[in-house]
């Protein structure tokens, strides 16, 4: 990471979003220090719960062996296979065998949905999540992830659309919590005009974040544009000053 970019963002974030939580970022690598590896799970464990440590400043590395959820492995690019009963799991289940999450009306609808959510292969054997202020020159984040309240989200959302002629500079696709912070924004990197992704509507993962927090994931090129636009955007207006005071009070 360009340290000048890092310092510029941290300075402007503190100025326009005082007291708001710093974002985290991720990138793939061929290896990582053993001390950074997340502990292998004992049973099911949601990735969003693991990221609580990252949000507090502790870098965490994951691979196919220490992710505690099959969805996490899939949406981080480490596994593509689904269980034969996945359609029932995401819909109404199988009486006496499998409890369904009821996020889709039927297994058939799940099958149609999956046609729009193809898997990708992780470009490296491990993925590192690191808080923005902990990143160094050797770190090259692909996506920056904000865990934010409605007031902070309003600023991020508006800033993401500041330089967009069309109304969809931000998308909010259906998916697991980890899909909306890794899978979808990672795919946006392939676009000539990548969009930000509003997420964390996954009911199963909601208890891993505070009640008033959603995620806002920004592909790196889009993030750079947003940072560069901060000081000529609505953030310098009296309207934002009023919101900023509330963010500072709640921070």
Tab-separated table of C-alpha atoms in Angstrom:
chain	number	residue	atom	x	y	z
A	1	UNK	CA	0.000	0.000	0.000
A	2	UNK	CA	1.117	3.527	-0.757
A	3	UNK	CA	1.716	5.009	2.694
A	4	UNK	CA	0.750	8.459	1.411
A	5	UNK	CA	-2.676	7.065	0.499
A	6	UNK	CA	-2.949	5.456	3.926
A	7	UNK	CA	-2.146	8.689	5.748
A	8	UNK	CA	-4.449	10.730	3.525
A	9	UNK	CA	-7.394	8.450	4.211
A	10	UNK	CA	-6.786	8.249	7.963
A	11	UNK	CA	-6.561	12.033	8.193
A	12	UNK	CA	-9.735	12.611	6.182
A	13	UNK	CA	-11.639	9.801	7.901
A	14	UNK	CA	-10.880	11.342	11.279
A	15	UNK	CA	-11.954	14.759	10.010
A	16	UNK	CA	-15.227	13.816	8.322
A	17	UNK	CA	-16.229	10.683	10.274
A	18	UNK	CA	-14.908	11.470	13.775
A	19	UNK	CA	-15.061	8.520	16.138
A	20	UNK	CA	-16.314	6.112	13.456
A	21	UNK	CA	-14.798	2.630	13.311
A	22	UNK	CA	-11.849	2.170	10.978
A	23	UNK	CA	-12.369	-0.183	8.033
A	24	UNK	CA	-10.549	-3.436	7.386
A	25	UNK	CA	-9.195	-4.810	4.130
A	26	UNK	CA	-8.277	-8.170	2.657
A	27	UNK	CA	-5.871	-9.621	0.157
A	28	UNK	CA	-4.749	-13.101	-0.902
A	29	UNK	CA	-1.232	-14.432	-0.371
A	30	UNK	CA	0.878	-17.540	-0.893
A	31	UNK	CA	1.728	-17.775	2.797
A	32	UNK	CA	1.467	-15.996	6.118
A	33	UNK	CA	3.213	-15.988	9.467
A	34	UNK	CA	1.924	-18.846	11.660
A	35	UNK	CA	1.008	-16.390	14.404
A	36	UNK	CA	-1.522	-14.749	12.071
A	37	UNK	CA	-3.436	-17.949	11.333
A	38	UNK	CA	-6.894	-18.050	12.886
A	39	UNK	CA	-7.459	-20.993	15.207
A	40	UNK	CA	-9.085	-24.022	13.539
A	41	UNK	CA	-12.790	-24.176	14.358
A	42	UNK	CA	-14.407	-26.579	16.778
A	43	UNK	CA	-17.621	-27.142	14.889
A	44	UNK	CA	-19.445	-24.398	13.006
A	45	UNK	CA	-18.060	-20.858	13.268
A	46	UNK	CA	-19.144	-17.855	11.239
A	47	UNK	CA	-16.395	-15.862	9.547
A	48	UNK	CA	-18.095	-12.631	10.607
A	49	UNK	CA	-17.481	-13.610	14.231
A	50	UNK	CA	-13.778	-14.118	13.484
A	51	UNK	CA	-13.572	-10.656	11.965
A	52	UNK	CA	-14.444	-9.045	15.299
A	53	UNK	CA	-10.771	-9.506	16.227
A	54	UNK	CA	-9.659	-7.890	12.980
A	55	UNK	CA	-11.922	-4.911	13.618
A	56	UNK	CA	-10.128	-4.510	16.962
A	57	UNK	CA	-6.731	-4.485	15.267
A	58	UNK	CA	-5.598	-8.131	15.170
A	59	UNK	CA	-4.647	-9.372	11.700
A	60	UNK	CA	-6.144	-12.772	10.872
A	61	UNK	CA	-5.271	-15.233	8.110
A	62	UNK	CA	-7.628	-17.910	6.794
A	63	UNK	CA	-7.221	-20.863	4.476
A	64	UNK	CA	-9.336	-23.861	3.571
A	65	UNK	CA	-8.517	-25.488	6.907
A	66	UNK	CA	-9.479	-22.849	9.455
A	67	UNK	CA	-12.747	-21.445	8.135
A	68	UNK	CA	-15.595	-22.767	10.248
A	69	UNK	CA	-18.439	-22.527	7.733
A	70	UNK	CA	-18.909	-24.150	4.319
A	71	UNK	CA	-20.358	-20.875	3.068
A	72	UNK	CA	-17.239	-19.045	4.170
A	73	UNK	CA	-15.040	-21.469	2.241
A	74	UNK	CA	-17.223	-21.022	-0.839
A	75	UNK	CA	-17.509	-17.241	-0.769
A	76	UNK	CA	-13.804	-16.742	-0.061
A	77	UNK	CA	-12.940	-18.857	-3.088
A	78	UNK	CA	-11.567	-21.975	-1.398
A	79	UNK	CA	-14.323	-24.443	-2.223
A	80	UNK	CA	-16.921	-24.744	-4.968
A	81	UNK	CA	-18.879	-27.881	-4.114
A	82	UNK	CA	-22.236	-27.671	-2.365
A	83	UNK	CA	-23.961	-30.410	-0.419
A	84	UNK	CA	-26.720	-32.253	-2.335
A	85	UNK	CA	-29.299	-30.869	0.100
A	86	UNK	CA	-28.193	-27.217	-0.099
A	87	UNK	CA	-31.363	-26.188	-1.933
A	88	UNK	CA	-33.439	-27.569	0.925
A	89	UNK	CA	-31.127	-25.995	3.525
A	90	UNK	CA	-31.588	-22.514	2.043
A	91	UNK	CA	-35.343	-23.026	1.670
A	92	UNK	CA	-37.789	-25.121	3.728
A	93	UNK	CA	-35.572	-28.003	4.804
A	94	UNK	CA	-36.257	-31.750	4.980
A	95	UNK	CA	-38.566	-32.889	7.826
A	96	UNK	CA	-36.711	-35.023	10.341
A	97	UNK	CA	-33.383	-34.570	8.563
A	98	UNK	CA	-32.509	-30.945	7.869
A	99	UNK	CA	-33.772	-27.639	9.226
A	100	UNK	CA	-34.188	-25.063	6.485
A	101	UNK	CA	-33.167	-21.413	6.812
A	102	UNK	CA	-36.186	-20.351	4.708
A	103	UNK	CA	-34.294	-17.612	2.872
A	104	UNK	CA	-35.715	-18.804	-0.448
A	105	UNK	CA	-39.198	-20.153	-1.142
A	106	UNK	CA	-38.200	-23.476	-2.678
A	107	UNK	CA	-35.184	-25.650	-3.613
A	108	UNK	CA	-35.979	-24.947	-7.254
A	109	UNK	CA	-35.681	-21.218	-6.657
A	110	UNK	CA	-32.352	-21.798	-4.895
A	111	UNK	CA	-31.110	-23.620	-8.002
A	112	UNK	CA	-32.102	-20.651	-10.172
A	113	UNK	CA	-30.462	-18.233	-7.737
A	114	UNK	CA	-27.173	-20.155	-7.855
A	115	UNK	CA	-26.991	-19.597	-11.613
A	116	UNK	CA	-26.411	-15.933	-10.786
A	117	UNK	CA	-23.801	-16.621	-8.104
A	118	UNK	CA	-21.022	-18.653	-9.687
A	119	UNK	CA	-17.992	-19.492	-7.557
A	120	UNK	CA	-14.505	-18.094	-8.079
A	121	UNK	CA	-11.146	-19.633	-7.280
A	122	UNK	CA	-9.050	-17.857	-4.671
A	123	UNK	CA	-5.906	-16.437	-6.304
A	124	UNK	CA	-3.823	-17.640	-3.359
A	125	UNK	CA	-3.908	-20.369	-0.697
A	126	UNK	CA	-4.688	-17.935	2.100
A	127	UNK	CA	-6.538	-14.678	2.682
A	128	UNK	CA	-5.483	-12.031	5.167
A	129	UNK	CA	-7.804	-9.540	6.836
A	130	UNK	CA	-6.148	-6.488	8.379
A	131	UNK	CA	-7.418	-3.224	9.869
A	132	UNK	CA	-6.583	-0.231	7.704
A	133	UNK	CA	-4.292	1.514	10.194
A	134	UNK	CA	-2.260	-1.698	10.593
A	135	UNK	CA	-1.472	-2.008	6.882
A	136	UNK	CA	2.097	-1.549	5.690
A	137	UNK	CA	3.869	-0.935	2.377
A	138	UNK	CA	3.897	-4.655	1.540
A	139	UNK	CA	0.110	-4.989	1.939
A	140	UNK	CA	-2.012	-4.706	-1.197
A	141	UNK	CA	-5.689	-4.721	-0.195
A	142	UNK	CA	-8.212	-5.707	-2.839
A	143	UNK	CA	-11.316	-4.541	-0.985
A	144	UNK	CA	-11.875	-2.159	1.919
A	145	UNK	CA	-14.710	-3.138	4.289
A	146	UNK	CA	-16.525	-0.710	6.564
A	147	UNK	CA	-18.681	-1.854	9.488
A	148	UNK	CA	-20.895	1.163	9.832
A	149	UNK	CA	-23.954	2.750	11.393
A	150	UNK	CA	-26.713	4.397	9.291
A	151	UNK	CA	-25.189	7.891	9.551
A	152	UNK	CA	-21.758	6.667	8.452
A	153	UNK	CA	-23.361	4.576	5.708
A	154	UNK	CA	-25.162	7.631	4.394
A	155	UNK	CA	-21.820	9.344	3.930
A	156	UNK	CA	-20.151	6.335	2.319
A	157	UNK	CA	-23.124	5.708	0.043
A	158	UNK	CA	-23.272	9.316	-1.142
A	159	UNK	CA	-19.503	9.487	-1.618
A	160	UNK	CA	-19.568	6.267	-3.667
A	161	UNK	CA	-22.103	7.898	-5.993
A	162	UNK	CA	-20.403	11.309	-6.123
A	163	UNK	CA	-18.713	10.688	-9.471
A	164	UNK	CA	-21.317	8.332	-10.953
A	165	UNK	CA	-23.656	9.423	-13.784
A	166	UNK	CA	-25.923	6.423	-13.189
A	167	UNK	CA	-27.789	5.706	-9.922
A	168	UNK	CA	-26.244	2.354	-9.046
A	169	UNK	CA	-22.755	3.092	-7.797
A	170	UNK	CA	-23.715	0.883	-4.849
A	171	UNK	CA	-25.366	-2.533	-5.108
A	172	UNK	CA	-26.964	-4.715	-2.433
A	173	UNK	CA	-27.191	-8.293	-3.751
A	174	UNK	CA	-28.685	-11.186	-1.812
A	175	UNK	CA	-26.071	-13.376	-0.154
A	176	UNK	CA	-24.371	-14.562	2.996
A	177	UNK	CA	-22.583	-11.970	5.108
A	178	UNK	CA	-19.182	-13.163	3.887
A	179	UNK	CA	-20.384	-13.137	0.276
A	180	UNK	CA	-21.202	-9.430	0.507
A	181	UNK	CA	-17.775	-8.480	1.887
A	182	UNK	CA	-15.592	-10.793	-0.228
A	183	UNK	CA	-17.290	-12.567	-3.141
A	184	UNK	CA	-19.355	-9.730	-4.620
A	185	UNK	CA	-16.847	-6.859	-4.206
A	186	UNK	CA	-14.006	-9.101	-5.397
A	187	UNK	CA	-15.944	-9.784	-8.595
A	188	UNK	CA	-16.487	-6.042	-9.035
A	189	UNK	CA	-12.725	-5.711	-9.467
A	190	UNK	CA	-13.179	-7.258	-12.907
A	191	UNK	CA	-15.334	-4.308	-13.980
A	192	UNK	CA	-14.016	-1.136	-15.577
A	193	UNK	CA	-16.229	0.741	-13.120
A	194	UNK	CA	-16.419	-1.328	-9.912
A	195	UNK	CA	-19.313	-0.690	-7.536
A	196	UNK	CA	-19.445	-0.703	-3.739
A	197	UNK	CA	-21.483	-3.420	-2.001
A	198	UNK	CA	-23.893	-2.800	0.866
A	199	UNK	CA	-24.338	-5.951	2.933
A	200	UNK	CA	-24.691	-7.815	6.210
A	201	UNK	CA	-28.397	-8.489	5.798
A	202	UNK	CA	-27.725	-12.199	6.402
A	203	UNK	CA	-30.049	-13.079	9.297
A	204	UNK	CA	-27.856	-16.020	10.376
A	205	UNK	CA	-24.825	-13.740	10.789
A	206	UNK	CA	-26.543	-10.672	12.238
A	207	UNK	CA	-25.616	-11.543	15.830
A	208	UNK	CA	-21.938	-11.264	14.870
A	209	UNK	CA	-22.287	-7.472	14.541
A	210	UNK	CA	-24.014	-4.798	16.652
A	211	UNK	CA	-27.699	-4.266	15.907
A	212	UNK	CA	-27.194	-0.943	14.084
A	213	UNK	CA	-24.263	-2.028	11.906
A	214	UNK	CA	-24.174	-3.028	8.237
A	215	UNK	CA	-21.188	-3.512	5.945
A	216	UNK	CA	-20.049	-1.365	3.046
A	217	UNK	CA	-17.385	-3.055	0.924
A	218	UNK	CA	-15.429	-1.070	-1.627
A	219	UNK	CA	-13.138	-2.476	-4.350
A	220	UNK	CA	-9.729	-0.802	-4.101
A	221	UNK	CA	-9.961	1.340	-7.281
A	222	UNK	CA	-13.351	2.652	-6.150
A	223	UNK	CA	-11.958	3.310	-2.670
A	224	UNK	CA	-9.126	5.440	-4.073
A	225	UNK	CA	-11.616	7.528	-6.038
A	226	UNK	CA	-13.757	8.035	-2.951
A	227	UNK	CA	-10.777	9.154	-0.874
A	228	UNK	CA	-9.636	11.594	-3.567
A	229	UNK	CA	-13.140	13.089	-3.792
A	230	UNK	CA	-13.684	13.635	-0.079
A	231	UNK	CA	-12.534	17.243	0.128
A	232	UNK	CA	-14.654	18.513	-2.767
A	233	UNK	CA	-17.802	16.559	-1.923
A	234	UNK	CA	-20.801	17.117	0.363
A	235	UNK	CA	-18.497	16.259	3.280
A	236	UNK	CA	-17.397	19.910	3.411
A	237	UNK	CA	-20.975	21.251	3.625
A	238	UNK	CA	-23.004	22.470	6.577
A	239	UNK	CA	-25.470	19.634	5.993
A	240	UNK	CA	-22.771	17.051	6.652
A	241	UNK	CA	-21.477	19.023	9.635
A	242	UNK	CA	-24.765	18.311	11.377
A	243	UNK	CA	-24.542	14.583	10.681
A	244	UNK	CA	-20.863	14.568	11.610
A	245	UNK	CA	-21.643	15.932	15.059
A	246	UNK	CA	-24.010	13.044	15.654
A	247	UNK	CA	-21.399	10.518	14.440
A	248	UNK	CA	-18.854	12.009	16.832
A	249	UNK	CA	-21.329	11.897	19.708
A	250	UNK	CA	-22.158	8.235	19.076
A	251	UNK	CA	-18.565	7.156	18.370
